[in-house]
PDB file of C-alpha atoms in Angstrom:
ATOM      1  CA  GLU A   1      27.955 -19.240 -47.955  1.00  0.00           C
ATOM      2  CA  THR A   2      30.604 -16.548 -48.140  1.00  0.00           C
ATOM      3  CA  GLY A   3      32.912 -15.997 -45.135  1.00  0.00           C
ATOM      4  CA  VAL A   4      34.152 -12.779 -43.560  1.00  0.00           C
ATOM      5  CA  THR A   5      36.278 -10.691 -45.967  1.00  0.00           C
ATOM      6  CA  GLN A   6      38.467  -7.848 -45.023  1.00  0.00           C
ATOM      7  CA  SER A   7      40.314  -5.202 -46.953  1.00  0.00           C
ATOM      8  CA  PRO A   8      42.954  -4.132 -47.510  1.00  0.00           C
ATOM      9  CA  THR A   9      45.044  -7.066 -46.556  1.00  0.00           C
ATOM     10  CA  HIS A  10      48.203  -5.142 -45.936  1.00  0.00           C
ATOM     11  CA  LEU A  11      48.880  -1.400 -45.686  1.00  0.00           C
ATOM     12  CA  ILE A  12      51.603   0.978 -44.526  1.00  0.00           C
ATOM     13  CA  LYS A  13      50.968   4.308 -42.951  1.00  0.00           C
ATOM     14  CA  THR A  14      52.981   6.903 -41.137  1.00  0.00           C
ATOM     15  CA  ARG A  15      52.465   8.342 -37.696  1.00  0.00           C
ATOM     16  CA  GLY A  16      49.616  10.865 -37.440  1.00  0.00           C
ATOM     17  CA  GLN A  17      47.823   9.521 -40.549  1.00  0.00           C
ATOM     18  CA  GLN A  18      44.339   8.060 -40.533  1.00  0.00           C
ATOM     19  CA  VAL A  19      43.296   4.612 -41.755  1.00  0.00           C
ATOM     20  CA  THR A  20      39.992   2.956 -42.627  1.00  0.00           C
ATOM     21  CA  LEU A  21      39.670  -0.852 -42.621  1.00  0.00           C
ATOM     22  CA  ARG A  22      36.698  -2.675 -44.067  1.00  0.00           C
ATOM     23  CA  CYS A  23      34.876  -5.840 -43.276  1.00  0.00           C
ATOM     24  CA  SER A  24      32.081  -7.784 -44.908  1.00  0.00           C
ATOM     25  CA  SER A  25      30.311 -10.074 -42.495  1.00  0.00           C
ATOM     26  CA  GLN A  26      29.514 -13.698 -43.269  1.00  0.00           C
ATOM     27  CA  SER A  27      26.143 -14.222 -44.875  1.00  0.00           C
ATOM     28  CA  GLY A  28      23.368 -14.382 -42.190  1.00  0.00           C
ATOM     29  CA  HIS A  29      25.556 -12.680 -39.612  1.00  0.00           C
ATOM     30  CA  ASN A  30      24.371  -9.280 -38.204  1.00  0.00           C
ATOM     31  CA  THR A  31      26.964  -8.530 -35.679  1.00  0.00           C
ATOM     32  CA  VAL A  32      30.563  -7.430 -36.265  1.00  0.00           C
ATOM     33  CA  SER A  33      33.432  -7.303 -33.746  1.00  0.00           C
ATOM     34  CA  TRP A  34      36.838  -5.848 -34.254  1.00  0.00           C
ATOM     35  CA  TYR A  35      40.071  -7.068 -32.620  1.00  0.00           C
ATOM     36  CA  GLN A  36      43.623  -5.818 -32.591  1.00  0.00           C
ATOM     37  CA  GLN A  37      46.327  -8.498 -32.533  1.00  0.00           C
ATOM     38  CA  ALA A  38      49.846  -7.224 -31.913  1.00  0.00           C
ATOM     39  CA  LEU A  39      52.798  -9.462 -32.804  1.00  0.00           C
ATOM     40  CA  GLY A  40      53.024 -12.280 -30.282  1.00  0.00           C
ATOM     41  CA  GLN A  41      49.830 -11.384 -28.541  1.00  0.00           C
ATOM     42  CA  GLY A  42      46.295 -12.610 -28.601  1.00  0.00           C
ATOM     43  CA  PRO A  43      43.454 -10.680 -30.114  1.00  0.00           C
ATOM     44  CA  GLN A  44      42.317  -7.698 -28.046  1.00  0.00           C
ATOM     45  CA  PHE A  45      38.636  -6.610 -28.369  1.00  0.00           C
ATOM     46  CA  ILE A  46      38.172  -3.176 -29.697  1.00  0.00           C
ATOM     47  CA  PHE A  47      34.336  -2.903 -30.198  1.00  0.00           C
ATOM     48  CA  GLN A  48      31.355  -4.584 -31.505  1.00  0.00           C
ATOM     49  CA  TYR A  49      28.546  -3.267 -33.797  1.00  0.00           C
ATOM     50  CA  TYR A  50      24.961  -4.448 -33.856  1.00  0.00           C
ATOM     51  CA  ARG A  51      22.118  -2.729 -35.678  1.00  0.00           C
ATOM     52  CA  GLU A  52      24.562  -0.058 -36.807  1.00  0.00           C
ATOM     53  CA  GLU A  53      25.372   0.959 -33.264  1.00  0.00           C
ATOM     54  CA  GLU A  54      28.406   0.342 -31.073  1.00  0.00           C
ATOM     55  CA  ASN A  55      27.416  -2.469 -28.711  1.00  0.00           C
ATOM     56  CA  GLY A  56      30.369  -2.879 -26.286  1.00  0.00           C
ATOM     57  CA  ARG A  57      33.841  -1.480 -26.314  1.00  0.00           C
ATOM     58  CA  GLY A  58      37.254  -2.570 -25.109  1.00  0.00           C
ATOM     59  CA  ASN A  59      40.044  -0.542 -23.648  1.00  0.00           C
ATOM     60  CA  PHE A  60      40.763   1.489 -26.742  1.00  0.00           C
ATOM     61  CA  PRO A  61      40.925   5.343 -27.020  1.00  0.00           C
ATOM     62  CA  PRO A  62      38.350   7.346 -28.870  1.00  0.00           C
ATOM     63  CA  ARG A  63      40.537   7.659 -31.877  1.00  0.00           C
ATOM     64  CA  PHE A  64      39.395   4.146 -32.647  1.00  0.00           C
ATOM     65  CA  SER A  65      35.985   4.422 -34.197  1.00  0.00           C
ATOM     66  CA  GLY A  66      33.713   2.413 -36.318  1.00  0.00           C
ATOM     67  CA  LEU A  67      30.554   2.132 -38.361  1.00  0.00           C
ATOM     68  CA  GLN A  68      28.212  -0.559 -39.413  1.00  0.00           C
ATOM     69  CA  PHE A  69      26.122  -0.321 -42.537  1.00  0.00           C
ATOM     70  CA  PRO A  70      22.562  -1.674 -43.271  1.00  0.00           C
ATOM     71  CA  ASN A  71      24.065  -4.649 -45.026  1.00  0.00           C
ATOM     72  CA  TYR A  72      25.950  -5.500 -41.781  1.00  0.00           C
ATOM     73  CA  SER A  73      29.339  -4.691 -43.306  1.00  0.00           C
ATOM     74  CA  SER A  74      31.550  -2.506 -41.041  1.00  0.00           C
ATOM     75  CA  GLU A  75      34.511  -0.094 -41.014  1.00  0.00           C
ATOM     76  CA  LEU A  76      37.194   0.522 -38.438  1.00  0.00           C
ATOM     77  CA  ASN A  77      38.703   3.986 -38.470  1.00  0.00           C
ATOM     78  CA  VAL A  78      41.883   4.891 -36.578  1.00  0.00           C
ATOM     79  CA  ASN A  79      42.907   8.565 -36.315  1.00  0.00           C
ATOM     80  CA  ALA A  80      46.303   9.999 -35.367  1.00  0.00           C
ATOM     81  CA  LEU A  81      48.119   6.699 -35.978  1.00  0.00           C
ATOM     82  CA  GLU A  82      50.816   5.741 -33.449  1.00  0.00           C
ATOM     83  CA  LEU A  83      53.665   3.305 -33.857  1.00  0.00           C
ATOM     84  CA  ASP A  84      51.962   0.921 -31.432  1.00  0.00           C
ATOM     85  CA  ASP A  85      48.874   0.747 -33.679  1.00  0.00           C
ATOM     86  CA  SER A  86      50.942  -1.544 -35.852  1.00  0.00           C
ATOM     87  CA  ALA A  87      49.072  -4.878 -35.665  1.00  0.00           C
ATOM     88  CA  LEU A  88      46.840  -7.338 -37.378  1.00  0.00           C
ATOM     89  CA  TYR A  89      43.304  -6.009 -37.271  1.00  0.00           C
ATOM     90  CA  LEU A  90      40.732  -8.839 -37.254  1.00  0.00           C
ATOM     91  CA  CYS A  91      37.070  -8.580 -37.957  1.00  0.00           C
ATOM     92  CA  ALA A  92      34.706 -11.302 -36.588  1.00  0.00           C
ATOM     93  CA  SER A  93      31.010 -11.640 -37.406  1.00  0.00           C
ATOM     94  CA  SER A  94      28.453 -13.575 -35.570  1.00  0.00           C
ATOM     95  CA  PRO A  95      24.755 -14.300 -36.012  1.00  0.00           C
ATOM     96  CA  LEU A  96      23.763 -13.005 -32.613  1.00  0.00           C
ATOM     97  CA  GLY A  97      23.018  -9.454 -31.570  1.00  0.00           C
ATOM     98  CA  GLN A  98      22.789  -8.207 -28.026  1.00  0.00           C
ATOM     99  CA  GLY A  99      23.260 -11.067 -25.673  1.00  0.00           C
ATOM    100  CA  PHE A 100      26.259 -12.350 -27.493  1.00  0.00           C
ATOM    101  CA  SER A 101      27.866 -14.754 -25.143  1.00  0.00           C
ATOM    102  CA  GLY A 102      30.175 -17.239 -26.924  1.00  0.00           C
ATOM    103  CA  ALA A 103      33.342 -17.385 -28.852  1.00  0.00           C
ATOM    104  CA  ASN A 104      31.988 -20.406 -30.632  1.00  0.00           C
ATOM    105  CA  VAL A 105      29.840 -18.202 -32.817  1.00  0.00           C
ATOM    106  CA  LEU A 106      32.669 -15.982 -34.109  1.00  0.00           C
ATOM    107  CA  THR A 107      33.889 -16.256 -37.666  1.00  0.00           C
ATOM    108  CA  PHE A 108      37.062 -14.271 -38.242  1.00  0.00           C
ATOM    109  CA  GLY A 109      38.290 -12.717 -41.490  1.00  0.00           C
ATOM    110  CA  ALA A 110      41.858 -13.041 -42.501  1.00  0.00           C
ATOM    111  CA  GLY A 111      42.722  -9.566 -41.142  1.00  0.00           C
ATOM    112  CA  SER A 112      44.265  -6.384 -42.290  1.00  0.00           C
ATOM    113  CA  ARG A 113      47.940  -5.991 -41.437  1.00  0.00           C
ATOM    114  CA  LEU A 114      48.729  -2.440 -40.595  1.00  0.00           C
ATOM    115  CA  THR A 115      52.261  -1.139 -40.282  1.00  0.00           C
ATOM    116  CA  VAL A 116      52.752   2.358 -38.878  1.00  0.00           C
ATOM    117  CA  LEU A 117      56.214   3.913 -39.675  1.00  0.00           C
TER     118      LEU A 117
ATOM    119  CA  ARG B   1      46.652  -9.479 -13.639  1.00  0.00           C
ATOM    120  CA  LYS B   2      45.742 -10.580 -17.092  1.00  0.00           C
ATOM    121  CA  GLU B   3      42.351 -12.233 -17.583  1.00  0.00           C
ATOM    122  CA  VAL B   4      43.874 -15.138 -19.380  1.00  0.00           C
ATOM    123  CA  GLU B   5      47.505 -16.468 -19.232  1.00  0.00           C
ATOM    124  CA  GLN B   6      49.185 -19.055 -21.324  1.00  0.00           C
ATOM    125  CA  ASP B   7      52.694 -20.271 -21.624  1.00  0.00           C
ATOM    126  CA  PRO B   8      53.790 -18.815 -25.032  1.00  0.00           C
ATOM    127  CA  GLY B   9      56.115 -21.698 -25.738  1.00  0.00           C
ATOM    128  CA  PRO B  10      57.394 -22.510 -28.230  1.00  0.00           C
ATOM    129  CA  PHE B  11      56.667 -26.227 -27.795  1.00  0.00           C
ATOM    130  CA  ASN B  12      58.749 -28.302 -30.314  1.00  0.00           C
ATOM    131  CA  VAL B  13      57.691 -31.881 -30.264  1.00  0.00           C
ATOM    132  CA  PRO B  14      58.414 -34.822 -32.697  1.00  0.00           C
ATOM    133  CA  GLU B  15      55.655 -36.293 -34.820  1.00  0.00           C
ATOM    134  CA  GLY B  16      53.564 -38.819 -32.856  1.00  0.00           C
ATOM    135  CA  ALA B  17      54.231 -37.235 -29.489  1.00  0.00           C
ATOM    136  CA  THR B  18      51.697 -36.164 -26.981  1.00  0.00           C
ATOM    137  CA  VAL B  19      51.687 -32.545 -25.927  1.00  0.00           C
ATOM    138  CA  ALA B  20      49.555 -30.604 -23.411  1.00  0.00           C
ATOM    139  CA  PHE B  21      48.988 -26.930 -22.957  1.00  0.00           C
ATOM    140  CA  ASN B  22      47.475 -25.186 -19.951  1.00  0.00           C
ATOM    141  CA  CYS B  23      45.726 -21.846 -19.624  1.00  0.00           C
ATOM    142  CA  THR B  24      44.743 -20.061 -16.413  1.00  0.00           C
ATOM    143  CA  TYR B  25      41.982 -17.499 -16.047  1.00  0.00           C
ATOM    144  CA  SER B  26      41.598 -14.929 -13.317  1.00  0.00           C
ATOM    145  CA  ASN B  27      37.862 -14.539 -12.941  1.00  0.00           C
ATOM    146  CA  SER B  28      36.071 -17.384 -11.107  1.00  0.00           C
ATOM    147  CA  ALA B  29      32.809 -16.235 -12.606  1.00  0.00           C
ATOM    148  CA  SER B  30      33.933 -17.034 -16.093  1.00  0.00           C
ATOM    149  CA  GLN B  31      31.246 -18.925 -17.973  1.00  0.00           C
ATOM    150  CA  SER B  32      32.546 -20.579 -21.069  1.00  0.00           C
ATOM    151  CA  PHE B  33      35.887 -21.585 -22.501  1.00  0.00           C
ATOM    152  CA  PHE B  34      37.295 -22.375 -25.904  1.00  0.00           C
ATOM    153  CA  TRP B  35      40.491 -23.282 -27.770  1.00  0.00           C
ATOM    154  CA  TYR B  36      41.162 -21.597 -31.014  1.00  0.00           C
ATOM    155  CA  ARG B  37      43.889 -22.431 -33.475  1.00  0.00           C
ATOM    156  CA  GLN B  38      45.769 -19.762 -35.380  1.00  0.00           C
ATOM    157  CA  ASP B  39      48.112 -20.680 -38.287  1.00  0.00           C
ATOM    158  CA  CYS B  40      50.984 -18.404 -39.069  1.00  0.00           C
ATOM    159  CA  ARG B  41      49.707 -15.121 -40.459  1.00  0.00           C
ATOM    160  CA  LYS B  42      46.142 -16.370 -40.687  1.00  0.00           C
ATOM    161  CA  GLU B  43      42.995 -15.788 -38.725  1.00  0.00           C
ATOM    162  CA  PRO B  44      41.996 -17.667 -35.577  1.00  0.00           C
ATOM    163  CA  LYS B  45      39.600 -20.596 -36.068  1.00  0.00           C
ATOM    164  CA  LEU B  46      37.608 -22.400 -33.394  1.00  0.00           C
ATOM    165  CA  LEU B  47      39.220 -25.688 -32.444  1.00  0.00           C
ATOM    166  CA  MET B  48      36.846 -26.782 -29.767  1.00  0.00           C
ATOM    167  CA  SER B  49      34.695 -25.622 -26.894  1.00  0.00           C
ATOM    168  CA  VAL B  50      35.607 -26.809 -23.385  1.00  0.00           C
ATOM    169  CA  TYR B  51      32.918 -28.353 -21.376  1.00  0.00           C
ATOM    170  CA  SER B  52      32.849 -28.841 -17.518  1.00  0.00           C
ATOM    171  CA  SER B  53      32.927 -32.651 -17.954  1.00  0.00           C
ATOM    172  CA  GLY B  54      35.753 -32.569 -20.418  1.00  0.00           C
ATOM    173  CA  ASN B  55      35.439 -33.282 -24.158  1.00  0.00           C
ATOM    174  CA  GLU B  56      37.257 -35.076 -26.792  1.00  0.00           C
ATOM    175  CA  ASP B  57      37.440 -34.607 -30.562  1.00  0.00           C
ATOM    176  CA  GLY B  58      39.587 -37.092 -32.239  1.00  0.00           C
ATOM    177  CA  ARG B  59      43.131 -36.605 -31.132  1.00  0.00           C
ATOM    178  CA  PHE B  60      42.280 -33.503 -29.126  1.00  0.00           C
ATOM    179  CA  THR B  61      41.024 -33.512 -25.509  1.00  0.00           C
ATOM    180  CA  ALA B  62      40.041 -30.388 -23.541  1.00  0.00           C
ATOM    181  CA  GLN B  63      39.614 -30.239 -19.820  1.00  0.00           C
ATOM    182  CA  LEU B  64      38.335 -27.598 -17.370  1.00  0.00           C
ATOM    183  CA  ASN B  65      39.194 -27.318 -13.770  1.00  0.00           C
ATOM    184  CA  ARG B  66      37.018 -24.694 -12.208  1.00  0.00           C
ATOM    185  CA  ALA B  67      38.498 -25.133  -8.735  1.00  0.00           C
ATOM    186  CA  SER B  68      42.002 -24.268  -9.997  1.00  0.00           C
ATOM    187  CA  GLN B  69      40.778 -21.961 -12.707  1.00  0.00           C
ATOM    188  CA  TYR B  70      42.582 -23.534 -15.557  1.00  0.00           C
ATOM    189  CA  ILE B  71      41.792 -25.273 -18.880  1.00  0.00           C
ATOM    190  CA  SER B  72      43.974 -27.618 -20.724  1.00  0.00           C
ATOM    191  CA  LEU B  73      44.366 -28.994 -24.228  1.00  0.00           C
ATOM    192  CA  LEU B  74      45.960 -32.309 -24.959  1.00  0.00           C
ATOM    193  CA  ILE B  75      47.077 -33.372 -28.429  1.00  0.00           C
ATOM    194  CA  ARG B  76      47.858 -37.002 -28.973  1.00  0.00           C
ATOM    195  CA  ASP B  77      49.821 -38.475 -31.799  1.00  0.00           C
ATOM    196  CA  SER B  78      50.970 -35.045 -33.050  1.00  0.00           C
ATOM    197  CA  LYS B  79      50.975 -34.483 -36.786  1.00  0.00           C
ATOM    198  CA  LEU B  80      52.991 -31.953 -38.792  1.00  0.00           C
ATOM    199  CA  SER B  81      49.778 -30.189 -39.619  1.00  0.00           C
ATOM    200  CA  ASP B  82      49.154 -29.501 -35.926  1.00  0.00           C
ATOM    201  CA  SER B  83      51.874 -26.834 -35.961  1.00  0.00           C
ATOM    202  CA  ALA B  84      50.119 -23.579 -35.158  1.00  0.00           C
ATOM    203  CA  THR B  85      49.470 -21.263 -32.237  1.00  0.00           C
ATOM    204  CA  TYR B  86      46.764 -22.401 -29.886  1.00  0.00           C
ATOM    205  CA  LEU B  87      44.706 -19.587 -28.264  1.00  0.00           C
ATOM    206  CA  CYS B  88      42.834 -20.028 -24.993  1.00  0.00           C
ATOM    207  CA  VAL B  89      39.588 -18.042 -24.877  1.00  0.00           C
ATOM    208  CA  VAL B  90      37.535 -17.292 -21.842  1.00  0.00           C
ATOM    209  CA  ASN B  91      34.071 -15.699 -21.694  1.00  0.00           C
ATOM    210  CA  LYS B  92      33.268 -13.884 -18.461  1.00  0.00           C
ATOM    211  CA  GLY B  93      29.682 -13.126 -19.347  1.00  0.00           C
ATOM    212  CA  ILE B  94      27.311 -11.635 -21.881  1.00  0.00           C
ATOM    213  CA  GLY B  95      28.777  -9.200 -24.340  1.00  0.00           C
ATOM    214  CA  ALA B  96      31.752  -9.312 -26.625  1.00  0.00           C
ATOM    215  CA  ASN B  97      33.730  -7.083 -24.214  1.00  0.00           C
ATOM    216  CA  ASN B  98      33.658 -10.046 -21.796  1.00  0.00           C
ATOM    217  CA  LEU B  99      35.557 -12.364 -24.223  1.00  0.00           C
ATOM    218  CA  PHE B 100      39.263 -12.570 -23.597  1.00  0.00           C
ATOM    219  CA  PHE B 101      41.971 -14.321 -25.639  1.00  0.00           C
ATOM    220  CA  GLY B 102      45.257 -15.592 -24.261  1.00  0.00           C
ATOM    221  CA  THR B 103      48.500 -14.728 -25.967  1.00  0.00           C
ATOM    222  CA  GLY B 104      48.687 -18.203 -27.443  1.00  0.00           C
ATOM    223  CA  THR B 105      51.004 -21.178 -27.252  1.00  0.00           C
ATOM    224  CA  ARG B 106      53.062 -21.840 -30.270  1.00  0.00           C
ATOM    225  CA  LEU B 107      53.476 -25.558 -31.189  1.00  0.00           C
ATOM    226  CA  THR B 108      55.858 -26.853 -33.859  1.00  0.00           C
ATOM    227  CA  VAL B 109      55.713 -30.570 -34.691  1.00  0.00           C
ATOM    228  CA  ILE B 110      59.001 -31.705 -36.066  1.00  0.00           C
ATOM    229  CA  PRO B 111      59.347 -34.610 -38.620  1.00  0.00           C
TER     230      PRO B 111
END
């Protein structure tokens, strides 16, 4: 069974630019969550996608948006990048849809490390 | 107040030592608890769930104290391979937006 894969692994952008990060969920998983992990911090929940719709959102501004595709893969888009957006962006898939209730079902990808200059 | 608080460390311990980490959570209605391990520049991976009665997995023991709202992780006979950051995770309820990660406690096991 394939795990969660993310791309790109590293990227550098400048302030004001836009970025798209991609995630392929683990086989059999239909739900994708995105997290931001700043240096020295724990992962912060951005949002979750289930059945191609946003299903829960953390405390992130609207310039953070996403998509989920019929094959359950997902994209995270960040517009008008700011220096504080520099972080590791983690995608986690899970086999549950609505009613998700446990961290024990999350499988994380290796992340995309974004640097904003 | 943060949902989950951990001592960031670092904890530097010799091989074979016993080390314990604590994590406190703010919401008494929190329902489930976990410890994740994150190696340097890698993704978090589930280490173990934490059950009300406490649970053990080899050298690792997790405890939950609901009255004091903290969870703990004890590592016995530390190995070099235990060096990592240990993240405390608390679930307040249904929905991924109710899942909170601590900042992590960094452990380095020294030869």
